[in-house]
Structures are given as C-alpha cells and as structure tokens.
mmCIF file of C-alpha atoms in Angstrom:
data_model
loop_
_atom_site.group_PDB
_atom_site.id
_atom_site.type_symbol
_atom_site.label_atom_id
_atom_site.label_comp_id
_atom_site.label_asym_id
_atom_site.label_seq_id
_atom_site.Cartn_x
_atom_site.Cartn_y
_atom_site.Cartn_z
ATOM 1 C CA MET B 1483 110.745 121.576 132.244
ATOM 2 C CA ALA B 1484 113.100 118.831 133.327
ATOM 3 C CA LYS B 1485 114.798 116.609 130.753
ATOM 4 C CA ASN B 1486 112.371 113.982 129.391
ATOM 5 C CA ALA B 1487 109.527 115.566 131.367
ATOM 6 C CA ILE B 1488 107.220 115.866 128.358
ATOM 7 C CA ALA B 1489 104.962 112.841 128.348
ATOM 8 C CA LYS B 1490 101.622 114.166 127.139
ATOM 9 C CA ILE B 1491 99.964 117.183 125.571
ATOM 10 C CA SER B 1492 99.006 118.636 128.981
ATOM 11 C CA ASP B 1493 102.734 118.901 129.823
ATOM 12 C CA LEU B 1494 103.199 121.483 127.054
ATOM 13 C CA ASP B 1495 103.113 125.183 127.784
ATOM 14 C CA GLY B 1496 101.951 127.868 125.367
ATOM 15 C CA PHE B 1497 105.408 128.362 123.877
ATOM 16 C CA ASP B 1498 105.820 124.633 123.192
ATOM 17 C CA ARG B 1499 102.399 124.495 121.534
ATOM 18 C CA GLN B 1500 103.187 127.490 119.316
ATOM 19 C CA ILE B 1501 106.559 126.028 118.346
ATOM 20 C CA LEU B 1502 104.956 122.693 117.486
ATOM 21 C CA GLU B 1503 102.253 124.384 115.395
ATOM 22 C CA ILE B 1504 104.966 126.151 113.407
ATOM 23 C CA ILE B 1505 107.268 123.195 112.806
ATOM 24 C CA GLN B 1506 104.402 120.872 111.862
ATOM 25 C CA HIS B 1507 103.875 123.096 108.844
ATOM 26 C CA ASP B 1508 107.516 123.990 108.140
ATOM 27 C CA ASN B 1509 110.320 122.446 110.161
ATOM 28 C CA GLN B 1510 112.933 124.217 108.035
ATOM 29 C CA ARG B 1511 112.323 127.585 109.722
ATOM 30 C CA THR B 1512 115.281 128.818 111.720
ATOM 31 C CA HIS B 1513 115.271 128.913 115.500
ATOM 32 C CA ALA B 1514 115.576 132.694 115.290
ATOM 33 C CA ASP B 1515 112.569 132.970 112.986
ATOM 34 C CA ILE B 1516 110.468 130.714 115.221
ATOM 35 C CA GLY B 1517 111.617 132.652 118.290
ATOM 36 C CA GLU B 1518 110.644 135.951 116.719
ATOM 37 C CA THR B 1519 107.172 134.570 115.970
ATOM 38 C CA VAL B 1520 106.529 133.146 119.462
ATOM 39 C CA GLY B 1521 108.492 135.669 121.554
ATOM 40 C CA LEU B 1522 111.511 133.599 122.593
ATOM 41 C CA SER B 1523 115.235 133.724 121.874
ATOM 42 C CA ALA B 1524 116.703 131.398 119.270
ATOM 43 C CA SER B 1525 118.570 129.503 122.016
ATOM 44 C CA ALA B 1526 115.335 129.020 124.008
ATOM 45 C CA VAL B 1527 113.625 127.618 120.893
ATOM 46 C CA ARG B 1528 116.595 125.309 120.264
ATOM 47 C CA ARG B 1529 116.493 124.027 123.879
ATOM 48 C CA ARG B 1530 112.727 123.457 123.731
ATOM 49 C CA LEU B 1531 112.951 121.620 120.398
ATOM 50 C CA LYS B 1532 115.762 119.428 121.740
ATOM 51 C CA LEU B 1533 113.659 118.515 124.781
ATOM 52 C CA LEU B 1534 110.608 117.810 122.589
ATOM 53 C CA ARG B 1535 112.730 115.523 120.401
ATOM 54 C CA ASP B 1536 114.627 113.839 123.262
ATOM 55 C CA SER B 1537 111.382 113.093 125.103
ATOM 56 C CA GLY B 1538 109.861 111.519 121.999
ATOM 57 C CA PHE B 1539 107.090 114.089 121.699
ATOM 58 C CA ILE B 1540 108.479 114.939 118.260
ATOM 59 C CA GLU B 1541 108.709 111.473 116.769
ATOM 60 C CA LYS B 1542 110.610 112.335 113.578
ATOM 61 C CA ASP B 1543 111.455 115.088 111.131
ATOM 62 C CA VAL B 1544 110.646 114.186 107.529
ATOM 63 C CA ALA B 1545 110.149 115.591 104.058
ATOM 64 C CA VAL B 1546 106.743 114.917 102.504
ATOM 65 C CA LEU B 1547 107.029 114.025 98.812
ATOM 66 C CA ARG B 1548 104.474 114.733 96.117
ATOM 67 C CA THR B 1549 103.104 111.294 95.217
ATOM 68 C CA GLY B 1550 101.393 112.011 91.908
ATOM 69 C CA ASP B 1551 104.374 110.953 89.804
ATOM 70 C CA ILE B 1552 105.408 107.978 91.940
ATOM 71 C CA GLY B 1553 103.190 105.077 90.919
ATOM 72 C CA VAL B 1554 99.876 104.118 92.445
ATOM 73 C CA ARG B 1555 98.517 104.508 95.970
ATOM 74 C CA LEU B 1556 95.975 102.101 97.411
ATOM 75 C CA VAL B 1557 93.898 101.837 100.548
ATOM 76 C CA VAL B 1558 93.764 98.194 101.581
ATOM 77 C CA LEU B 1559 91.322 96.864 104.159
ATOM 78 C CA VAL B 1560 92.368 93.549 105.713
ATOM 79 C CA SER B 1561 90.112 91.148 107.632
ATOM 80 C CA PHE B 1562 91.427 88.183 109.576
ATOM 81 C CA GLN B 1563 89.955 84.694 109.505
ATOM 82 C CA ASN B 1564 91.066 83.769 112.998
ATOM 83 C CA GLU B 1565 91.829 86.666 115.277
ATOM 84 C CA SER B 1566 94.601 85.908 117.732
ATOM 85 C CA ILE B 1567 97.344 87.806 119.482
ATOM 86 C CA GLU B 1568 99.952 85.803 117.583
ATOM 87 C CA ALA B 1569 98.367 86.530 114.172
ATOM 88 C CA PHE B 1570 98.064 90.253 114.925
ATOM 89 C CA ASP B 1571 101.620 90.463 116.312
ATOM 90 C CA ALA B 1572 103.018 88.707 113.228
ATOM 91 C CA PHE B 1573 101.052 90.994 110.902
ATOM 92 C CA ASP B 1574 102.148 94.083 112.855
ATOM 93 C CA GLU B 1575 105.763 93.033 112.304
ATOM 94 C CA GLN B 1576 105.069 92.410 108.610
ATOM 95 C CA ILE B 1577 103.593 95.914 108.294
ATOM 96 C CA ARG B 1578 106.615 97.508 109.987
ATOM 97 C CA SER B 1579 109.096 95.602 107.788
ATOM 98 C CA THR B 1580 107.352 96.163 104.432
ATOM 99 C CA PRO B 1581 108.451 99.451 102.824
ATOM 100 C CA GLU B 1582 105.509 99.558 100.384
ATOM 101 C CA ILE B 1583 103.108 99.818 103.336
ATOM 102 C CA LEU B 1584 103.340 103.507 104.202
ATOM 103 C CA GLN B 1585 100.780 103.461 106.986
ATOM 104 C CA GLY B 1586 99.126 100.652 108.910
ATOM 105 C CA TYR B 1587 96.247 100.983 111.344
ATOM 106 C CA HIS B 1588 94.699 98.270 113.517
ATOM 107 C CA ILE B 1589 91.078 99.432 113.591
ATOM 108 C CA SER B 1590 87.746 98.583 115.186
ATOM 109 C CA GLY B 1591 84.728 97.225 113.339
ATOM 110 C CA PRO B 1592 84.292 94.431 110.796
ATOM 111 C CA VAL B 1593 87.721 95.133 109.225
ATOM 112 C CA ASP B 1594 90.873 94.530 111.254
ATOM 113 C CA TYR B 1595 93.459 96.684 109.469
ATOM 114 C CA CYS B 1596 93.566 99.676 107.151
ATOM 115 C CA LEU B 1597 96.778 100.008 105.145
ATOM 116 C CA ILE B 1598 98.079 102.714 102.829
ATOM 117 C CA VAL B 1599 100.215 101.073 100.133
ATOM 118 C CA GLN B 1600 102.393 102.739 97.480
ATOM 119 C CA GLY B 1601 103.759 100.886 94.478
ATOM 120 C CA PRO B 1602 104.838 101.394 90.882
ATOM 121 C CA SER B 1603 101.745 100.034 89.098
ATOM 122 C CA LEU B 1604 98.503 98.099 89.407
ATOM 123 C CA GLU B 1605 100.195 95.132 87.735
ATOM 124 C CA TRP B 1606 102.852 95.193 90.453
ATOM 125 C CA TYR B 1607 100.141 95.432 93.119
ATOM 126 C CA GLU B 1608 98.301 92.374 91.828
ATOM 127 C CA ASP B 1609 101.405 90.213 92.318
ATOM 128 C CA TRP B 1610 102.441 91.941 95.532
ATOM 129 C CA GLY B 1611 98.959 91.534 97.022
ATOM 130 C CA LYS B 1612 98.951 87.819 96.294
ATOM 131 C CA GLN B 1613 102.350 87.357 97.936
ATOM 132 C CA THR B 1614 101.607 89.636 100.874
ATOM 133 C CA PHE B 1615 98.003 88.776 101.729
ATOM 134 C CA MET B 1616 96.946 85.576 99.992
ATOM 135 C CA SER B 1617 99.962 83.707 101.356
ATOM 136 C CA ASN B 1618 98.958 84.543 104.932
ATOM 137 C CA PRO B 1619 96.523 81.858 106.219
ATOM 138 C CA ALA B 1620 95.288 84.161 109.005
ATOM 139 C CA ILE B 1621 93.862 86.653 106.474
ATOM 140 C CA ARG B 1622 90.297 85.984 105.364
ATOM 141 C CA ARG B 1623 89.955 88.862 102.903
ATOM 142 C CA TYR B 1624 91.615 92.004 101.656
ATOM 143 C CA ASP B 1625 89.814 94.751 99.762
ATOM 144 C CA SER B 1626 91.831 97.166 97.660
ATOM 145 C CA HIS B 1627 90.798 100.691 96.749
ATOM 146 C CA VAL B 1628 92.764 102.740 94.204
ATOM 147 C CA VAL B 1629 93.366 106.342 95.210
ATOM 148 C CA TRP B 1630 92.444 108.447 92.158
ATOM 149 C CA SER B 1631 93.408 111.757 93.712
ATOM 150 C CA CYS B 1632 94.131 113.257 97.095
ATOM 151 C CA LYS B 1633 91.674 115.908 98.268
ATOM 152 C CA LYS B 1634 93.375 116.519 101.608
ATOM 153 C CA PHE B 1635 96.574 115.259 103.170
ATOM 154 C CA GLU B 1636 97.605 116.831 106.438
ATOM 155 C CA THR B 1637 100.264 115.682 108.826
ATOM 156 C CA ALA B 1638 99.831 118.477 111.385
ATOM 157 C CA ILE B 1639 97.919 117.531 114.525
ATOM 158 C CA PRO B 1640 95.725 120.318 115.928
ATOM 159 C CA LEU B 1641 97.022 121.311 119.358
#
C-alpha cells in the first residue's frame, strides 16, 4: 500500500481488517502481541497502523469512560421550524463546539437531529436546554429522553 492509499474499506487487506478488529476492542495491545495474533512482525503492524492513522481511516484513539457516575445522559431529538442550509450549518457548528453534546446526527424523517448529551443533573439540563435550544429561532421543538441505563454501547464497527 502506498502512503495515504487507504480511502475506503475495500482498500483494506485481510491483515488490515484483523488489526482493526483487534484495536477497536483494545488499542493498548502491543504491536508484537497484535502481530503474533495476525501473523505479522511487530514492525509490520506498526507500519500498517501508521498508514491507517495517517490516511484518516483510524480517526482517533480514545479511552471510553464509564458514565454511570458522571451525571445524566439524555437523547435529544431536535426539529427545525424552517429548514435551510444556513440554519443547519450554524447548528452543525454549535454541535461541534458544545462539549456537553457527545454525539450529533443529522437524520432523516420528521426529526432533523438526534443528539447525545451528558451533563451533571436534570436541573442543569433544564437551564442548558433553554439556552441551547429555546434561544435558537430556527428550532421548532426539542424532545428530551433520559437514559436510565445502557443495555449496549459498542464503538467497534463490524468489518
């Protein structure tokens, strides 16, 4: 593979797919350990991981925290009054710049956005929601759903 040659899933060979399966579940494994599992040297694994990162196929390496002790999580569905490119672009920027919004999806159907929000309390959320959504004239409605418990949370994408 040439540098930055990985653009899509079909560009990956079997070794790349195996490496990605492994690091999606535990990116703290050593190159030697991964290499032993997939049948490559540690240096070959290191080169492949560097190419996957440099090409943007691996977007980021993160630690996933247990959320049970860190406030309240909400699913917020947002509907726009007047749909326009400018309103969506402005809201997209607001999503990206607001740390309490962990995930933001522009979706199809009667709702325009689905957001995952994390905050310290429901009292906090009431005020935050007013400032964030009610102050935006483009938003017609936002529906909030408290997450009682998580039954499945997976970050690994099946390859």
